[in-house]
mmCIF file of C-alpha atoms in Angstrom:
data_model
loop_
_atom_site.group_PDB
_atom_site.id
_atom_site.type_symbol
_atom_site.label_atom_id
_atom_site.label_comp_id
_atom_site.label_asym_id
_atom_site.label_seq_id
_atom_site.Cartn_x
_atom_site.Cartn_y
_atom_site.Cartn_z
ATOM 1 C CA MET A 1 29.178 -38.615 22.680
ATOM 2 C CA ALA A 2 25.628 -39.765 23.197
ATOM 3 C CA ASN A 3 24.702 -36.528 24.869
ATOM 4 C CA SER A 4 26.192 -34.559 21.903
ATOM 5 C CA GLU A 5 24.244 -36.657 19.390
ATOM 6 C CA SER A 6 20.932 -36.218 21.440
ATOM 7 C CA GLY A 7 21.541 -32.512 21.678
ATOM 8 C CA GLN A 8 21.805 -32.011 17.864
ATOM 9 C CA PRO A 9 18.039 -32.513 17.112
ATOM 10 C CA LEU A 10 17.193 -30.117 19.923
ATOM 11 C CA ALA A 11 19.566 -27.499 18.558
ATOM 12 C CA VAL A 12 18.011 -27.850 15.058
ATOM 13 C CA VAL A 13 14.581 -27.443 16.510
ATOM 14 C CA ARG A 14 15.682 -24.330 18.365
ATOM 15 C CA GLN A 15 17.272 -22.850 15.256
ATOM 16 C CA ALA A 16 14.132 -23.577 13.213
ATOM 17 C CA TYR A 17 11.957 -22.047 15.953
ATOM 18 C CA GLY A 18 14.296 -18.931 16.105
ATOM 19 C CA ALA A 19 14.126 -18.473 12.423
ATOM 20 C CA LEU A 20 10.393 -18.841 12.310
ATOM 21 C CA TRP A 21 10.023 -16.307 15.229
ATOM 22 C CA ARG A 22 12.305 -13.767 13.494
ATOM 23 C CA GLY A 23 10.292 -14.340 10.247
ATOM 24 C CA LEU A 24 7.041 -13.575 11.952
ATOM 25 C CA LEU A 25 8.443 -10.607 13.863
ATOM 26 C CA GLY A 26 9.449 -8.699 10.740
ATOM 27 C CA PRO A 27 5.875 -8.263 9.467
ATOM 28 C CA LEU A 28 4.468 -7.835 12.947
ATOM 29 C CA ARG A 29 6.878 -5.092 13.629
ATOM 30 C CA THR A 30 5.543 -3.138 10.654
ATOM 31 C CA ILE A 31 1.965 -3.518 11.971
ATOM 32 C CA ILE A 32 2.452 -3.137 15.727
ATOM 33 C CA GLN A 33 4.480 0.083 15.691
ATOM 34 C CA PRO A 34 2.004 2.104 13.577
ATOM 35 C CA ALA A 35 -0.968 0.707 15.363
ATOM 36 C CA ALA A 36 0.496 1.363 18.744
ATOM 37 C CA ALA A 37 1.285 4.999 17.689
ATOM 38 C CA VAL A 38 -2.169 5.667 16.441
ATOM 39 C CA VAL A 39 -3.888 4.112 19.541
ATOM 40 C CA LEU A 40 -1.654 6.328 21.742
ATOM 41 C CA ALA A 41 -2.318 9.430 19.771
ATOM 42 C CA LEU A 42 -6.083 8.802 19.625
ATOM 43 C CA ALA A 43 -6.112 8.271 23.433
ATOM 44 C CA CYS A 44 -4.300 11.543 23.919
ATOM 45 C CA GLY A 45 -6.747 13.246 21.489
ATOM 46 C CA ALA A 46 -9.650 11.803 23.297
ATOM 47 C CA ALA A 47 -8.425 13.178 26.599
ATOM 48 C CA LEU A 48 -7.932 16.595 24.999
ATOM 49 C CA LEU A 49 -11.380 16.607 23.604
ATOM 50 C CA ALA A 50 -12.933 15.545 26.925
ATOM 51 C CA PHE A 51 -10.912 18.268 28.670
ATOM 52 C CA ASN A 52 -12.473 20.775 26.268
ATOM 53 C CA GLY A 53 -16.030 19.625 26.830
ATOM 54 C CA TYR A 54 -16.566 17.331 23.720
ATOM 55 C CA GLU A 55 -17.826 13.812 23.854
ATOM 56 C CA ALA A 56 -14.524 12.207 23.037
ATOM 57 C CA ARG A 57 -15.819 8.738 22.082
ATOM 58 C CA ALA A 58 -18.317 10.104 19.488
ATOM 59 C CA VAL A 59 -15.734 12.425 17.985
ATOM 60 C CA ILE A 60 -13.203 9.740 17.686
ATOM 61 C CA ASP A 61 -15.666 7.405 16.109
ATOM 62 C CA VAL A 62 -16.356 10.056 13.400
ATOM 63 C CA MET A 63 -12.636 10.497 12.899
ATOM 64 C CA VAL A 64 -11.776 6.783 12.523
ATOM 65 C CA LEU A 65 -14.906 5.171 11.116
ATOM 66 C CA GLY A 66 -16.579 8.069 9.361
ATOM 67 C CA VAL A 67 -13.984 8.133 6.612
ATOM 68 C CA PHE A 68 -15.091 4.616 5.387
ATOM 69 C CA GLN A 69 -18.768 5.429 5.139
ATOM 70 C CA ASP A 70 -19.145 5.267 1.384
ATOM 71 C CA THR A 71 -17.291 5.003 -1.940
ATOM 72 C CA ARG A 72 -16.791 8.668 -2.259
ATOM 73 C CA SER A 73 -15.058 8.819 1.225
ATOM 74 C CA ILE A 74 -12.790 5.967 0.340
ATOM 75 C CA ALA A 75 -11.949 7.648 -2.958
ATOM 76 C CA GLU A 76 -11.040 10.858 -1.077
ATOM 77 C CA ILE A 77 -8.645 8.933 1.101
ATOM 78 C CA LEU A 78 -6.891 7.496 -1.948
ATOM 79 C CA LEU A 79 -6.831 10.951 -3.510
ATOM 80 C CA LYS A 80 -5.057 12.383 -0.443
ATOM 81 C CA ALA A 81 -2.752 9.417 -0.314
ATOM 82 C CA THR A 82 -1.466 9.872 -3.811
ATOM 83 C CA PRO A 83 0.896 12.768 -3.068
ATOM 84 C CA LEU A 84 1.830 11.433 0.242
ATOM 85 C CA ILE A 85 2.853 8.034 -1.231
ATOM 86 C CA LEU A 86 4.788 9.735 -4.106
ATOM 87 C CA ILE A 87 6.572 12.157 -1.814
ATOM 88 C CA GLY A 88 7.204 9.495 0.872
ATOM 89 C CA VAL A 89 8.681 7.037 -1.742
ATOM 90 C CA GLY A 90 10.939 9.717 -3.087
ATOM 91 C CA LEU A 91 12.187 10.673 0.296
ATOM 92 C CA CYS A 92 12.829 6.941 1.049
ATOM 93 C CA VAL A 93 15.397 6.947 -1.807
ATOM 94 C CA ALA A 94 17.031 10.215 -0.570
ATOM 95 C CA PHE A 95 17.141 9.048 3.075
ATOM 96 C CA ARG A 96 18.717 5.720 2.141
ATOM 97 C CA CYS A 97 21.654 7.687 0.605
ATOM 98 C CA SER A 98 21.681 9.826 3.916
ATOM 99 C CA ILE A 99 20.559 12.786 2.002
ATOM 100 C CA TRP A 100 18.175 14.676 4.175
ATOM 101 C CA ASN A 101 15.896 16.311 1.687
ATOM 102 C CA ILE A 102 13.592 18.531 3.664
ATOM 103 C CA GLY A 103 12.619 20.382 0.556
ATOM 104 C CA ALA A 104 9.840 18.172 -0.788
ATOM 105 C CA GLU A 105 7.379 20.946 -0.204
ATOM 106 C CA GLY A 106 9.246 23.343 -2.521
ATOM 107 C CA GLN A 107 9.807 20.562 -5.114
ATOM 108 C CA PHE A 108 6.062 19.937 -4.984
ATOM 109 C CA TYR A 109 5.440 23.658 -5.795
ATOM 110 C CA ALA A 110 8.018 23.503 -8.525
ATOM 111 C CA GLY A 111 6.219 20.618 -10.115
ATOM 112 C CA ALA A 112 2.881 22.322 -9.816
ATOM 113 C CA ILE A 113 4.220 25.409 -11.506
ATOM 114 C CA ALA A 114 5.626 23.538 -14.405
ATOM 115 C CA ALA A 115 2.497 21.413 -14.776
ATOM 116 C CA THR A 116 0.436 24.607 -14.938
ATOM 117 C CA ALA A 117 2.752 26.405 -17.484
ATOM 118 C CA ALA A 118 2.516 23.127 -19.548
ATOM 119 C CA GLY A 119 -1.245 22.771 -19.095
ATOM 120 C CA VAL A 120 -2.124 26.264 -20.302
ATOM 121 C CA SER A 121 0.417 26.758 -23.137
ATOM 122 C CA PHE A 122 -0.673 24.344 -25.963
ATOM 123 C CA ASP A 123 -3.768 23.865 -28.003
ATOM 124 C CA GLY A 124 -4.723 21.016 -30.250
ATOM 125 C CA LEU A 125 -2.915 18.197 -28.384
ATOM 126 C CA THR A 126 -4.731 14.997 -27.603
ATOM 127 C CA ALA A 127 -4.989 13.700 -24.026
ATOM 128 C CA TRP A 128 -2.603 10.816 -24.873
ATOM 129 C CA ILE A 129 0.081 13.436 -25.404
ATOM 130 C CA TYR A 130 -0.926 16.167 -23.068
ATOM 131 C CA VAL A 131 -1.325 14.021 -19.816
ATOM 132 C CA PRO A 132 2.131 12.596 -20.071
ATOM 133 C CA LEU A 133 3.551 15.993 -21.044
ATOM 134 C CA VAL A 134 2.132 17.523 -17.860
ATOM 135 C CA MET A 135 3.546 14.582 -15.721
ATOM 136 C CA ILE A 136 6.920 14.797 -17.297
ATOM 137 C CA ALA A 137 6.992 18.607 -16.783
ATOM 138 C CA GLY A 138 6.150 18.262 -13.082
ATOM 139 C CA ALA A 139 8.696 15.544 -12.543
ATOM 140 C CA LEU A 140 11.476 17.307 -14.343
ATOM 141 C CA ALA A 141 10.795 20.612 -12.454
ATOM 142 C CA GLY A 142 10.878 18.936 -9.104
ATOM 143 C CA ALA A 143 14.138 17.081 -9.991
ATOM 144 C CA ALA A 144 15.732 20.404 -11.163
ATOM 145 C CA TRP A 145 14.614 22.225 -7.982
ATOM 146 C CA ALA A 146 16.137 19.403 -5.848
ATOM 147 C CA ALA A 147 19.315 19.408 -8.050
ATOM 148 C CA ILE A 148 20.137 22.962 -6.857
ATOM 149 C CA ALA A 149 20.632 21.673 -3.373
ATOM 150 C CA GLY A 150 22.431 18.619 -4.585
ATOM 151 C CA LEU A 151 24.977 20.728 -6.536
ATOM 152 C CA LEU A 152 25.490 22.965 -3.556
ATOM 153 C CA LYS A 153 26.294 19.867 -1.376
ATOM 154 C CA VAL A 154 28.554 18.240 -4.005
ATOM 155 C CA TYR A 155 30.589 21.364 -4.979
ATOM 156 C CA PHE A 156 30.482 23.485 -1.764
ATOM 157 C CA ARG A 157 29.601 20.939 0.878
ATOM 158 C CA ALA A 158 26.568 22.871 1.820
ATOM 159 C CA SER A 159 24.141 21.177 4.215
ATOM 160 C CA GLU A 160 21.188 19.907 2.122
ATOM 161 C CA ILE A 161 19.030 20.411 5.227
ATOM 162 C CA VAL A 162 19.510 24.138 5.116
ATOM 163 C CA THR A 163 19.416 24.563 1.377
ATOM 164 C CA THR A 164 16.342 22.488 0.803
ATOM 165 C CA ILE A 165 14.465 24.403 3.566
ATOM 166 C CA MET A 166 15.423 27.780 2.023
ATOM 167 C CA LEU A 167 14.352 26.525 -1.425
ATOM 168 C CA ASN A 168 11.022 25.710 0.038
ATOM 169 C CA TYR A 169 10.410 29.379 0.821
ATOM 170 C CA ILE A 170 11.650 30.515 -2.602
ATOM 171 C CA ALA A 171 9.264 28.125 -4.386
ATOM 172 C CA ILE A 172 6.275 29.238 -2.300
ATOM 173 C CA ILE A 173 7.058 32.950 -2.805
ATOM 174 C CA MET A 174 7.563 32.291 -6.539
ATOM 175 C CA THR A 175 4.141 30.671 -6.748
ATOM 176 C CA SER A 176 2.545 33.672 -5.074
ATOM 177 C CA TYR A 177 4.302 35.976 -7.588
ATOM 178 C CA LEU A 178 3.289 33.960 -10.588
ATOM 179 C CA VAL A 179 -0.397 33.678 -9.589
ATOM 180 C CA THR A 180 -0.577 37.458 -8.941
ATOM 181 C CA GLY A 181 1.348 38.312 -12.063
ATOM 182 C CA PRO A 182 2.462 36.388 -15.050
ATOM 183 C CA LEU A 183 0.129 33.424 -14.734
ATOM 184 C CA ARG A 184 -2.875 35.195 -13.163
ATOM 185 C CA ASP A 185 -6.248 34.584 -14.741
ATOM 186 C CA ALA A 186 -7.536 38.095 -15.522
ATOM 187 C CA ALA A 187 -11.089 37.004 -15.135
ATOM 188 C CA ALA A 188 -10.645 35.669 -11.681
ATOM 189 C CA ALA A 189 -11.376 37.574 -8.504
ATOM 190 C CA TYR A 190 -8.655 35.745 -6.493
ATOM 191 C CA PRO A 191 -5.133 35.100 -7.279
ATOM 192 C CA GLN A 192 -5.030 31.964 -9.427
ATOM 193 C CA SER A 193 -3.913 30.802 -12.823
ATOM 194 C CA ALA A 194 -6.057 30.011 -15.815
ATOM 195 C CA ARG A 195 -7.702 26.656 -15.856
ATOM 196 C CA LEU A 196 -5.802 23.948 -17.558
ATOM 197 C CA VAL A 197 -7.060 22.783 -20.890
ATOM 198 C CA GLN A 198 -9.348 19.773 -20.633
ATOM 199 C CA GLU A 199 -6.942 17.513 -22.489
ATOM 200 C CA ALA A 200 -4.397 18.011 -19.728
ATOM 201 C CA TRP A 201 -6.733 16.776 -16.985
ATOM 202 C CA MET A 202 -5.836 13.557 -15.304
ATOM 203 C CA PRO A 203 -8.291 10.731 -16.316
ATOM 204 C CA ARG A 204 -10.621 9.686 -13.394
ATOM 205 C CA ILE A 205 -10.793 5.890 -12.550
ATOM 206 C CA LEU A 206 -13.776 5.924 -10.278
ATOM 207 C CA PRO A 207 -16.444 8.418 -11.499
ATOM 208 C CA PRO A 208 -18.283 10.380 -10.209
ATOM 209 C CA THR A 209 -15.526 10.594 -7.536
ATOM 210 C CA ARG A 210 -12.406 12.708 -7.978
ATOM 211 C CA LEU A 211 -10.068 9.760 -7.818
ATOM 212 C CA HIS A 212 -7.655 9.828 -10.839
ATOM 213 C CA ILE A 213 -4.810 7.659 -12.368
ATOM 214 C CA GLY A 214 -2.317 9.242 -10.016
ATOM 215 C CA ILE A 215 -2.968 6.593 -7.317
ATOM 216 C CA LEU A 216 -2.131 3.843 -9.906
ATOM 217 C CA VAL A 217 1.090 5.648 -10.868
ATOM 218 C CA ALA A 218 2.039 6.131 -7.203
ATOM 219 C CA LEU A 219 1.627 2.394 -6.488
ATOM 220 C CA ALA A 220 3.561 1.393 -9.513
ATOM 221 C CA LEU A 221 6.454 3.812 -8.767
ATOM 222 C CA ALA A 222 6.579 2.463 -5.197
ATOM 223 C CA VAL A 223 7.183 -0.986 -6.635
ATOM 224 C CA VAL A 224 9.706 0.328 -9.165
ATOM 225 C CA MET A 225 11.626 2.267 -6.425
ATOM 226 C CA TYR A 226 11.690 -0.852 -4.127
ATOM 227 C CA ILE A 227 13.178 -2.970 -6.976
ATOM 228 C CA PHE A 228 15.657 -0.137 -7.746
ATOM 229 C CA LEU A 229 16.833 0.192 -4.066
ATOM 230 C CA PHE A 230 17.011 -3.454 -3.078
ATOM 231 C CA ARG A 231 17.303 -5.473 -6.323
ATOM 232 C CA SER A 232 19.633 -3.407 -8.535
ATOM 233 C CA THR A 233 23.286 -2.641 -8.557
ATOM 234 C CA ARG A 234 22.770 1.076 -8.875
ATOM 235 C CA GLY A 235 20.377 0.939 -5.866
ATOM 236 C CA TYR A 236 22.956 -1.057 -3.849
ATOM 237 C CA ALA A 237 25.635 1.530 -4.683
ATOM 238 C CA LEU A 238 23.306 4.304 -3.565
ATOM 239 C CA ARG A 239 22.671 2.535 -0.192
ATOM 240 C CA VAL A 240 26.403 1.998 0.275
ATOM 241 C CA VAL A 241 27.023 5.693 -0.097
ATOM 242 C CA GLY A 242 24.393 6.246 2.578
ATOM 243 C CA ILE A 243 25.989 3.808 5.023
ATOM 244 C CA SER A 244 29.590 4.922 4.475
ATOM 245 C CA PRO A 245 30.814 7.356 1.840
ATOM 246 C CA ASP A 246 34.443 6.433 2.632
ATOM 247 C CA ALA A 247 33.836 2.673 2.074
ATOM 248 C CA ALA A 248 32.010 3.630 -1.168
ATOM 249 C CA ARG A 249 34.915 5.684 -2.424
ATOM 250 C CA TYR A 250 37.241 2.799 -1.522
ATOM 251 C CA ALA A 251 35.045 0.331 -3.581
ATOM 252 C CA GLY A 252 35.164 2.672 -6.635
ATOM 253 C CA ILE A 253 31.604 4.033 -6.203
ATOM 254 C CA SER A 254 31.104 7.689 -7.192
ATOM 255 C CA VAL A 255 29.613 9.519 -4.145
ATOM 256 C CA PRO A 256 28.755 12.753 -6.020
ATOM 257 C CA ARG A 257 26.975 10.930 -8.663
ATOM 258 C CA ASN A 258 24.896 8.911 -6.199
ATOM 259 C CA VAL A 259 24.133 12.017 -4.042
ATOM 260 C CA MET A 260 22.781 13.692 -7.230
ATOM 261 C CA LEU A 261 20.823 10.691 -8.365
ATOM 262 C CA SER A 262 19.142 10.283 -5.045
ATOM 263 C CA ILE A 263 18.090 13.922 -4.461
ATOM 264 C CA CYS A 264 16.980 14.265 -8.132
ATOM 265 C CA LEU A 265 14.824 11.015 -7.894
ATOM 266 C CA SER A 266 13.389 12.325 -4.565
ATOM 267 C CA GLY A 267 12.661 15.759 -6.161
ATOM 268 C CA SER A 268 11.082 14.249 -9.352
ATOM 269 C CA MET A 269 8.644 12.281 -7.153
ATOM 270 C CA ALA A 270 7.608 15.392 -5.275
ATOM 271 C CA GLY A 271 7.319 17.339 -8.549
ATOM 272 C CA LEU A 272 5.149 14.608 -10.013
ATOM 273 C CA ALA A 273 2.932 14.908 -6.886
ATOM 274 C CA GLY A 274 2.605 18.602 -7.619
ATOM 275 C CA ALA A 275 1.582 17.843 -11.277
ATOM 276 C CA PHE A 276 -1.044 15.414 -10.117
ATOM 277 C CA GLU A 277 -2.528 17.910 -7.714
ATOM 278 C CA ILE A 278 -2.767 20.475 -10.467
ATOM 279 C CA ALA A 279 -3.954 18.389 -13.299
ATOM 280 C CA GLY A 280 -6.046 15.901 -11.168
ATOM 281 C CA VAL A 281 -7.586 17.932 -8.376
ATOM 282 C CA THR A 282 -7.512 21.811 -8.575
ATOM 283 C CA ARG A 283 -6.875 22.024 -12.383
ATOM 284 C CA ARG A 284 -5.398 25.517 -11.729
ATOM 285 C CA LEU A 285 -2.515 26.897 -9.653
ATOM 286 C CA PHE A 286 -3.276 28.689 -6.389
ATOM 287 C CA GLN A 287 -0.959 30.393 -3.854
ATOM 288 C CA SER A 288 -1.347 27.627 -1.184
ATOM 289 C CA ILE A 289 -1.667 24.637 -3.412
ATOM 290 C CA SER A 290 -0.247 22.206 -0.821
ATOM 291 C CA PRO A 291 -1.681 21.717 2.654
ATOM 292 C CA GLY A 292 1.680 20.576 3.850
ATOM 293 C CA TYR A 293 2.156 17.378 1.816
ATOM 294 C CA GLY A 294 5.964 17.871 1.450
ATOM 295 C CA PHE A 295 6.521 18.124 5.228
ATOM 296 C CA GLU A 296 4.034 15.175 5.993
ATOM 297 C CA GLY A 297 5.883 13.096 3.454
ATOM 298 C CA ILE A 298 8.882 13.156 5.779
ATOM 299 C CA ALA A 299 6.811 11.461 8.452
ATOM 300 C CA VAL A 300 5.474 8.997 5.906
ATOM 301 C CA ALA A 301 9.028 7.909 4.954
ATOM 302 C CA LEU A 302 10.203 7.762 8.496
ATOM 303 C CA LEU A 303 7.305 5.526 9.520
ATOM 304 C CA ALA A 304 7.933 3.261 6.582
ATOM 305 C CA ASN A 305 11.682 2.862 7.768
ATOM 306 C CA ASN A 306 12.707 4.249 4.284
ATOM 307 C CA ASN A 307 11.039 1.327 2.538
ATOM 308 C CA PRO A 308 9.122 2.325 -0.603
ATOM 309 C CA ILE A 309 6.533 -0.459 -0.170
ATOM 310 C CA GLY A 310 6.080 0.596 3.464
ATOM 311 C CA ALA A 311 5.574 4.194 2.327
ATOM 312 C CA VAL A 312 2.351 3.047 0.564
ATOM 313 C CA PHE A 313 0.851 1.918 3.842
ATOM 314 C CA SER A 314 2.084 4.859 5.877
ATOM 315 C CA GLY A 315 0.807 7.262 3.274
ATOM 316 C CA LEU A 316 -2.635 5.610 3.406
ATOM 317 C CA LEU A 317 -2.543 5.844 7.100
ATOM 318 C CA PHE A 318 -1.736 9.622 7.050
ATOM 319 C CA ALA A 319 -4.411 10.140 4.377
ATOM 320 C CA ILE A 320 -6.992 8.403 6.671
ATOM 321 C CA LEU A 321 -5.946 10.630 9.583
ATOM 322 C CA ARG A 322 -6.178 13.745 7.373
ATOM 323 C CA SER A 323 -9.636 12.856 6.111
ATOM 324 C CA GLY A 324 -10.822 11.919 9.591
ATOM 325 C CA SER A 325 -9.574 15.249 10.992
ATOM 326 C CA GLU A 326 -11.518 17.109 8.295
ATOM 327 C CA LEU A 327 -14.658 15.135 8.906
ATOM 328 C CA MET A 328 -14.280 15.673 12.726
ATOM 329 C CA GLN A 329 -14.123 19.410 12.145
ATOM 330 C CA ILE A 330 -17.221 19.404 9.934
ATOM 331 C CA THR A 331 -19.438 16.808 11.622
ATOM 332 C CA ALA A 332 -18.602 17.198 15.296
ATOM 333 C CA GLN A 333 -17.990 20.988 15.166
ATOM 334 C CA VAL A 334 -14.532 20.680 16.610
ATOM 335 C CA PRO A 335 -12.606 23.966 16.258
ATOM 336 C CA GLN A 336 -9.897 23.912 13.534
ATOM 337 C CA VAL A 337 -7.200 24.705 16.171
ATOM 338 C CA LEU A 338 -8.109 21.690 18.228
ATOM 339 C CA VAL A 339 -8.171 19.555 15.066
ATOM 340 C CA LEU A 340 -4.691 20.723 14.250
ATOM 341 C CA VAL A 341 -3.405 19.958 17.704
ATOM 342 C CA ILE A 342 -4.784 16.394 17.481
ATOM 343 C CA GLN A 343 -3.190 16.036 14.033
ATOM 344 C CA GLY A 344 0.143 17.119 15.577
ATOM 345 C CA ILE A 345 -0.183 14.616 18.342
ATOM 346 C CA VAL A 346 -0.789 11.847 15.811
ATOM 347 C CA ILE A 347 2.258 12.817 13.701
ATOM 348 C CA LEU A 348 4.509 13.130 16.752
ATOM 349 C CA SER A 349 3.348 9.762 18.109
ATOM 350 C CA VAL A 350 3.695 8.089 14.683
ATOM 351 C CA VAL A 351 7.253 9.502 14.162
ATOM 352 C CA GLY A 352 8.285 8.723 17.618
ATOM 353 C CA PHE A 353 7.377 5.121 17.321
ATOM 354 C CA ALA A 354 9.050 4.909 13.943
ATOM 355 C CA VAL A 355 12.344 5.998 15.595
ATOM 356 C CA LEU A 356 12.029 3.228 18.140
ATOM 357 C CA ARG A 357 13.077 -0.214 17.099
ATOM 358 C CA ILE A 358 11.688 -3.356 18.628
ATOM 359 C CA PRO A 359 14.744 -5.405 19.723
ATOM 360 C CA SER A 360 15.312 -8.830 18.126
ATOM 361 C CA MET A 361 13.506 -11.436 20.247
ATOM 362 C CA ARG A 362 14.959 -14.856 20.183
ATOM 363 C CA PRO A 363 14.011 -17.966 22.220
ATOM 364 C CA SER A 364 16.450 -18.754 24.919
ATOM 365 C CA GLU A 365 19.066 -21.148 23.929
#
C-alpha cells in the first residue's frame, strides 16, 4: 500500500513531463522538418555547383542571404508568396476532404482570364467598386473551373486527378487563344491583352515596391480557412468525408455536397491568386502568366500538412527559395538549367520530408 501511494506522485510527474514533451514536440516538428529539408537540399545544390566549377559557398550565400538585402527584396518575397499562400490554403481544404485537386494551375489561369475580362470591360467605376469586382470575378471563375471536375467526380465517379490535370491544359490553351484573338491588344507587338483600367489595379501597401493588398487578403483567408476547417461544424463534416465517406454517410453527412464545397473553395482561392497576379503585378494577360504557382502550391500544402496556417509559412519558404534562385542566376551567373535543377532538388527534399512523420516520443515509463 505504501509503495502504491509513493508511486502515485512519480506517475503524476511522468504524465506531466510526457504532456509537456508532446506539447513542445508539435511546434518543433513544424520547424525541424522544413529546416532539415532545406539544409539537405542546399547541401546537394552546393555539391552540384562545386561539381560544375562554381564557388558553392558564395552562390548559396547569394541564394539564402541576398533575398533579405533591402526592403524591395523582402517586398518581392511577399509578392511571390501571395499566390503560393492562396493556392496552398485552398489545396489544404481540398486535401482535407481527400479531393486531390491537381488543377490549381488551370484554376489560376481561369481566374486571371476572368479578372482581365472584368478589368477591361467597364469605365467610370471607382476603385472601391472595381477592385472587389476583379477579385470576385477571379474567385468565381476559379471555383467554376474546379466545379467541372467536382461534378464529373460526383455524377460519373471520374478521378479528379485526371480531370483536373486535363483542365489545366484546356485553361492554358484557352489563355493562348484569347491573347492572340478576342482579348489581344491590337497596338502590342506580342500576344497580350489590353492593360486593365487603373481603377482595377490592386492598391499597393509599401510604395515604391510592387507589394499590394493581396498579401493581407491571403493572410486573412488563411486564418478564415483554419477556423472553417477546425472550428466549425461544416469544416468538421468536410474532414469526416475525407477520413471515411462511408462513416460520413452513416452519420447523415452529404458526401457529394462536401466534395463540391471543398473543390470549389480550393478553386476559388487559386482563381483569386490569378486575379491578384493580373490586377496587382502584370496588369494585363499574357500567354504564360503563371511560372508554375499552381503546381508549386501542391508542395506548399503538403509541407504544411494540410494546415492553412502552416501554408502561410511554407508559402513564404517557397517564395524565398524562388527569389533566391532568381538572384543566384542574375548575380552569380549560374545557368538557368542549373538553377531549375537546384529548385527541383529543394522541392523534392521539402516534399519528401513532409511525407515523413516524426514518431511520437515519450519518456520511458
